[in-house]
Coordinates of N, CA, C and O in Angstrom, one line a residue:
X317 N 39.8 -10.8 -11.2 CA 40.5 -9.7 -10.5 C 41.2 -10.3 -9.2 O 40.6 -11.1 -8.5
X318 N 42.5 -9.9 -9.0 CA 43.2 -10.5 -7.9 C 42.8 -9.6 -6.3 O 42.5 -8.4 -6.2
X319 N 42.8 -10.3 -5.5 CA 43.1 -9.3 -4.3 C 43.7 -8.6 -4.1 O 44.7 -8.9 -4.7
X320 N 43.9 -7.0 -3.2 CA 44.7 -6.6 -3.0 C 46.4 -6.9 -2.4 O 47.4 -6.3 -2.5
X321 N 45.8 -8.4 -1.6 CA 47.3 -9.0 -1.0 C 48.1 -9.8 -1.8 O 49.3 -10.0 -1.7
X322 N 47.2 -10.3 -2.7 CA 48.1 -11.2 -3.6 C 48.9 -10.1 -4.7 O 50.0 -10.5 -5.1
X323 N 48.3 -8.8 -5.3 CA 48.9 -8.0 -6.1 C 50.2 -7.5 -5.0 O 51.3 -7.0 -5.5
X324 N 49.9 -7.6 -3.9 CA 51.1 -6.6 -3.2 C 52.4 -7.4 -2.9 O 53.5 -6.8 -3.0
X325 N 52.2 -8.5 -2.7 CA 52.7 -9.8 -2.8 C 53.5 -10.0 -3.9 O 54.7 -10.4 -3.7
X326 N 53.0 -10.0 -5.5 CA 53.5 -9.9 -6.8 C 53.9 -9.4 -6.8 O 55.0 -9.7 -7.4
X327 N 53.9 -7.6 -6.1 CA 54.5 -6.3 -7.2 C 56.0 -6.5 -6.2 O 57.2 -6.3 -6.7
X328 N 55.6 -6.8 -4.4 CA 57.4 -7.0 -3.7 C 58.3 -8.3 -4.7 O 59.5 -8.3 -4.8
X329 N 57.5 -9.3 -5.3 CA 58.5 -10.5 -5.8 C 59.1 -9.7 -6.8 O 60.3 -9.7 -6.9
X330 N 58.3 -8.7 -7.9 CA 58.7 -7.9 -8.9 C 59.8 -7.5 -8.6 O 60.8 -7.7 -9.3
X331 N 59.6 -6.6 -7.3 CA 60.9 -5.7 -7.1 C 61.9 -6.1 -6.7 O 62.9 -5.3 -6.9
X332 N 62.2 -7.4 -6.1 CA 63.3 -7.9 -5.6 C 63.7 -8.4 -7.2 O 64.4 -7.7 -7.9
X333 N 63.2 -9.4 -7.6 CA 63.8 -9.5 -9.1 C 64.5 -8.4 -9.9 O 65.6 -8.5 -10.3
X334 N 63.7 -7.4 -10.0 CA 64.3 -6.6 -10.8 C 65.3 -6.0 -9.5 O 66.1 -5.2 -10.1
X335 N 65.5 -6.0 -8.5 CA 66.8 -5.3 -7.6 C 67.8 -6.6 -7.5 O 68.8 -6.5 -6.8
X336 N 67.5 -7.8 -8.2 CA 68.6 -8.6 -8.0 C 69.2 -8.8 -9.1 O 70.4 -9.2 -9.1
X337 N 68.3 -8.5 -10.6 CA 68.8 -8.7 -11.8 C 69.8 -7.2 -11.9 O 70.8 -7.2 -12.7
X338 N 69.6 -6.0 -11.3 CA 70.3 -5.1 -10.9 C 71.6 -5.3 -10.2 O 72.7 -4.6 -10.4
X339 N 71.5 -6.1 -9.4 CA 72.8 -6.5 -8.5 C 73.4 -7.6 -9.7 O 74.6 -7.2 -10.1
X340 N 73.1 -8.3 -10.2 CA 73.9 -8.8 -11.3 C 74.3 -8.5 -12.1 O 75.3 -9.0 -12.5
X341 N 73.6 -7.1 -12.8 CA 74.4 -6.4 -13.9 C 75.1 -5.7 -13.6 O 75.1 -4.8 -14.5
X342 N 76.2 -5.3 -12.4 CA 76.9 -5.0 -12.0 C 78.3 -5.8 -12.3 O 79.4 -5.4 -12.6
X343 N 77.8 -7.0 -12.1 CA 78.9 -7.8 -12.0 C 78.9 -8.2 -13.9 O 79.8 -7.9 -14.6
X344 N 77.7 -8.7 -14.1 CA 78.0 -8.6 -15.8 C 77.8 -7.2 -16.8 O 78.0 -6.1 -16.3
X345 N 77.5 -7.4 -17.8 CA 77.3 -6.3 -18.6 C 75.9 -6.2 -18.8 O 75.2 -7.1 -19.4
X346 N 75.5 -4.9 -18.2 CA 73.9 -5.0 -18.4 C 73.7 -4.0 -17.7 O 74.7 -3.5 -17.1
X347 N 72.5 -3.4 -17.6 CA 72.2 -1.6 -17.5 C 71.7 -1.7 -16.2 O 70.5 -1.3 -16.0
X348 N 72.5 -2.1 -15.3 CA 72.2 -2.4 -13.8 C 71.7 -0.6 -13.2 O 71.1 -0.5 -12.2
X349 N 72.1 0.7 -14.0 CA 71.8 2.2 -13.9 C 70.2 2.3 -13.8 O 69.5 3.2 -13.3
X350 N 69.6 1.1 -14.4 CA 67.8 1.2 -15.0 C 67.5 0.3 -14.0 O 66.9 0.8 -13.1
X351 N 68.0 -1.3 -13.8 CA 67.4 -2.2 -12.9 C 67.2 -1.6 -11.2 O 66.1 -1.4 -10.9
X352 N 68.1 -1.4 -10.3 CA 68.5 -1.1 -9.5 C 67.7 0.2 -9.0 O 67.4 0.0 -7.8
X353 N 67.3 1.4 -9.5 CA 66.3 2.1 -9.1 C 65.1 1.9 -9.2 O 64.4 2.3 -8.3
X354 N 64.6 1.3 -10.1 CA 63.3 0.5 -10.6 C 62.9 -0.5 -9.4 O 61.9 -0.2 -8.7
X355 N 63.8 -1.8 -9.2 CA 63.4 -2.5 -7.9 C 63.5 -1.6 -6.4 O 62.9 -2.0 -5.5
X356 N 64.1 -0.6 -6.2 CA 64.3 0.1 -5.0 C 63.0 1.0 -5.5 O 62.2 1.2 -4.5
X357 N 62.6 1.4 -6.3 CA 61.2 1.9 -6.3 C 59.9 1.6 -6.1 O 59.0 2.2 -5.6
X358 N 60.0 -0.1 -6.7 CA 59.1 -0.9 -6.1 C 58.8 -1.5 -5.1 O 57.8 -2.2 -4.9
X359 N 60.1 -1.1 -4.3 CA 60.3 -2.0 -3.3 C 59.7 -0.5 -2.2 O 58.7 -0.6 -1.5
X360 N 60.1 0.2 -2.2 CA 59.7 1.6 -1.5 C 58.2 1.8 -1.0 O 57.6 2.4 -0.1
X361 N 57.8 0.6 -2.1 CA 56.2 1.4 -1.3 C 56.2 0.6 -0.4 O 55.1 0.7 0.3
X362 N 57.0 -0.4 0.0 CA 56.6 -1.1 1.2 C 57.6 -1.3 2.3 O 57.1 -1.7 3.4
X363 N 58.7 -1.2 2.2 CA 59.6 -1.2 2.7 C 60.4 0.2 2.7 O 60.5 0.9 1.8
X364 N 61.1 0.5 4.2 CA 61.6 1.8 4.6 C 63.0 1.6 4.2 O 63.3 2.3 3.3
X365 N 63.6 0.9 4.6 CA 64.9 1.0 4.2 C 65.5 0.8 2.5 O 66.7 0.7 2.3
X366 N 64.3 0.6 1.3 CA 64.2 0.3 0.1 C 64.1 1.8 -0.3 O 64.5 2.2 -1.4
X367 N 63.5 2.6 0.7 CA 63.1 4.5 0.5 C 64.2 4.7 0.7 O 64.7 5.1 -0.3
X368 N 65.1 4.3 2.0 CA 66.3 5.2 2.0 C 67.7 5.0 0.9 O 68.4 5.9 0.5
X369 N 67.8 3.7 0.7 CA 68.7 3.2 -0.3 C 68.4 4.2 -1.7 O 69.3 4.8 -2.4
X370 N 67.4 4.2 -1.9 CA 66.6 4.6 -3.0 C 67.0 6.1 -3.0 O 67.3 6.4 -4.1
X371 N 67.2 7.0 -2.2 CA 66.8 8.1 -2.0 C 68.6 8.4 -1.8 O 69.0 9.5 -2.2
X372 N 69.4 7.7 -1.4 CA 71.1 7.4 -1.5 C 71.6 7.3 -3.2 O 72.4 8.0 -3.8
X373 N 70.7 6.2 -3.9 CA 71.2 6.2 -5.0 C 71.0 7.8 -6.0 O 71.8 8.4 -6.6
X374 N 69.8 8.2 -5.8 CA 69.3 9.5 -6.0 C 70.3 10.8 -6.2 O 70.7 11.5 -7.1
X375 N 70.5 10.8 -4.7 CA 71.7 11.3 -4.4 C 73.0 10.9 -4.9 O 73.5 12.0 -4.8
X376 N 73.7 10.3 -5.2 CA 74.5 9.6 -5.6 C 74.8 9.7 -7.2 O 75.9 9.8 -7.8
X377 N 73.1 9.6 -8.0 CA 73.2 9.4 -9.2 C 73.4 11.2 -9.7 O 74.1 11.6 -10.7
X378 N 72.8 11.7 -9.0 CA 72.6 13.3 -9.0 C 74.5 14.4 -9.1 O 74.9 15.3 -9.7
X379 N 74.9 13.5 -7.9 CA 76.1 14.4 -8.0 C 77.0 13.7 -9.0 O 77.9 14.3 -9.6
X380 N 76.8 12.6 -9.1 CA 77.7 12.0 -10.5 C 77.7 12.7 -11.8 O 78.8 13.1 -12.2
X381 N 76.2 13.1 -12.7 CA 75.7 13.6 -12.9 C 76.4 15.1 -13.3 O 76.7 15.5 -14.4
X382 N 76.7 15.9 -11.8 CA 76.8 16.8 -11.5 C 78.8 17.0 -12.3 O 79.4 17.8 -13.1
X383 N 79.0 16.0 -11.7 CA 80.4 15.9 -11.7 C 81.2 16.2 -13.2 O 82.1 16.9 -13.6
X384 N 80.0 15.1 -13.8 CA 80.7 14.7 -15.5 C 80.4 16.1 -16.2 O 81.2 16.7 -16.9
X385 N 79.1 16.6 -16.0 CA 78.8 17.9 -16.8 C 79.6 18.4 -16.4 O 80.4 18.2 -17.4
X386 N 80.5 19.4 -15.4 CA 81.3 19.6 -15.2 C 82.6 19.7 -15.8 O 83.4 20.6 -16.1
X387 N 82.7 18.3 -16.0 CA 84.3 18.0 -16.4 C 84.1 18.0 -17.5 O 84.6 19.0 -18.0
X388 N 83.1 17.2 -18.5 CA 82.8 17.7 -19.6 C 82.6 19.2 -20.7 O 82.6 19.3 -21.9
X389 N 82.5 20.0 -19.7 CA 82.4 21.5 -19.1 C 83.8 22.1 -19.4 O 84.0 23.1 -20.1
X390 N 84.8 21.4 -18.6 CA 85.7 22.1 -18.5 C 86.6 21.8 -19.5 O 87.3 22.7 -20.0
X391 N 86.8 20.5 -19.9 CA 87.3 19.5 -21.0 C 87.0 20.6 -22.4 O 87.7 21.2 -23.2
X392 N 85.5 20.6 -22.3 CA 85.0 21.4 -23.6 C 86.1 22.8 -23.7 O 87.0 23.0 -24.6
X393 N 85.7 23.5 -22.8 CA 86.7 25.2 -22.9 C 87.8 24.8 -23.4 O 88.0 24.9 -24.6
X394 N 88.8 24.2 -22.4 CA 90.1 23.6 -22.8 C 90.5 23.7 -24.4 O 91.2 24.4 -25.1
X395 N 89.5 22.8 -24.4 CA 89.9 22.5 -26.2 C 89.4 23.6 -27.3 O 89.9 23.7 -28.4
X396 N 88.0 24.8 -26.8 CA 88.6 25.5 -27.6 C 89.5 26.6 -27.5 O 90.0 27.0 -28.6
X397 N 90.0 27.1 -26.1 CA 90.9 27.9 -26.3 C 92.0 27.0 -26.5 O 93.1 27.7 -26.5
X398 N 92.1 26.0 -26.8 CA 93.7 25.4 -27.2 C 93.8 25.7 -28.4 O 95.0 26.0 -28.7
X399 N 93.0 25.9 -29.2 CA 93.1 26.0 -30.9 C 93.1 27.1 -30.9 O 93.6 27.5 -32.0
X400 N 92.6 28.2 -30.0 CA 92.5 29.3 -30.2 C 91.6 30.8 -31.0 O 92.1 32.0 -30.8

């Protein structure tokens, strides 16, 4: 069984990996949407400014979200009253 400091220790290396393989799939092709909250989540339990980033993307992912249903939404009507 590990100590408590050395697991806490592992799970911050965790999250920065997974928040850096996030910052990479930005730049490549890769589901940087999954990495990127995952390491800001892990990173959260120990770090404050990892909560607030976290809590931006949140927001951020939320009204995006918000946006597409929307247009999706409205895109949809369109097309059936175009046909009629």
């Amino acid at each position: 069984m590990l100590p408590t400091r050395i697991k806490t220790h592992l799970l911050m290396v965790f999250g920065w990996v997974m928040l850096a393989i996030g910052v990479l799939f930005i730049l490549l092709p890769g589901p940087a949407i999954l990495f990127i909250p995952v390491g800001l989540g892990i990173l959260s339990l120990e770090y404050a400014f990892a909560k607030r980033w976290l809590r931006k993307y949140q927001r951020y992912s939320s009204d995006a979200a918000r946006r597409m249903d929307d247009w999706f939404t409205r895109e949809r009507f369109k097309r059936i009253f175009r046909r009629g």
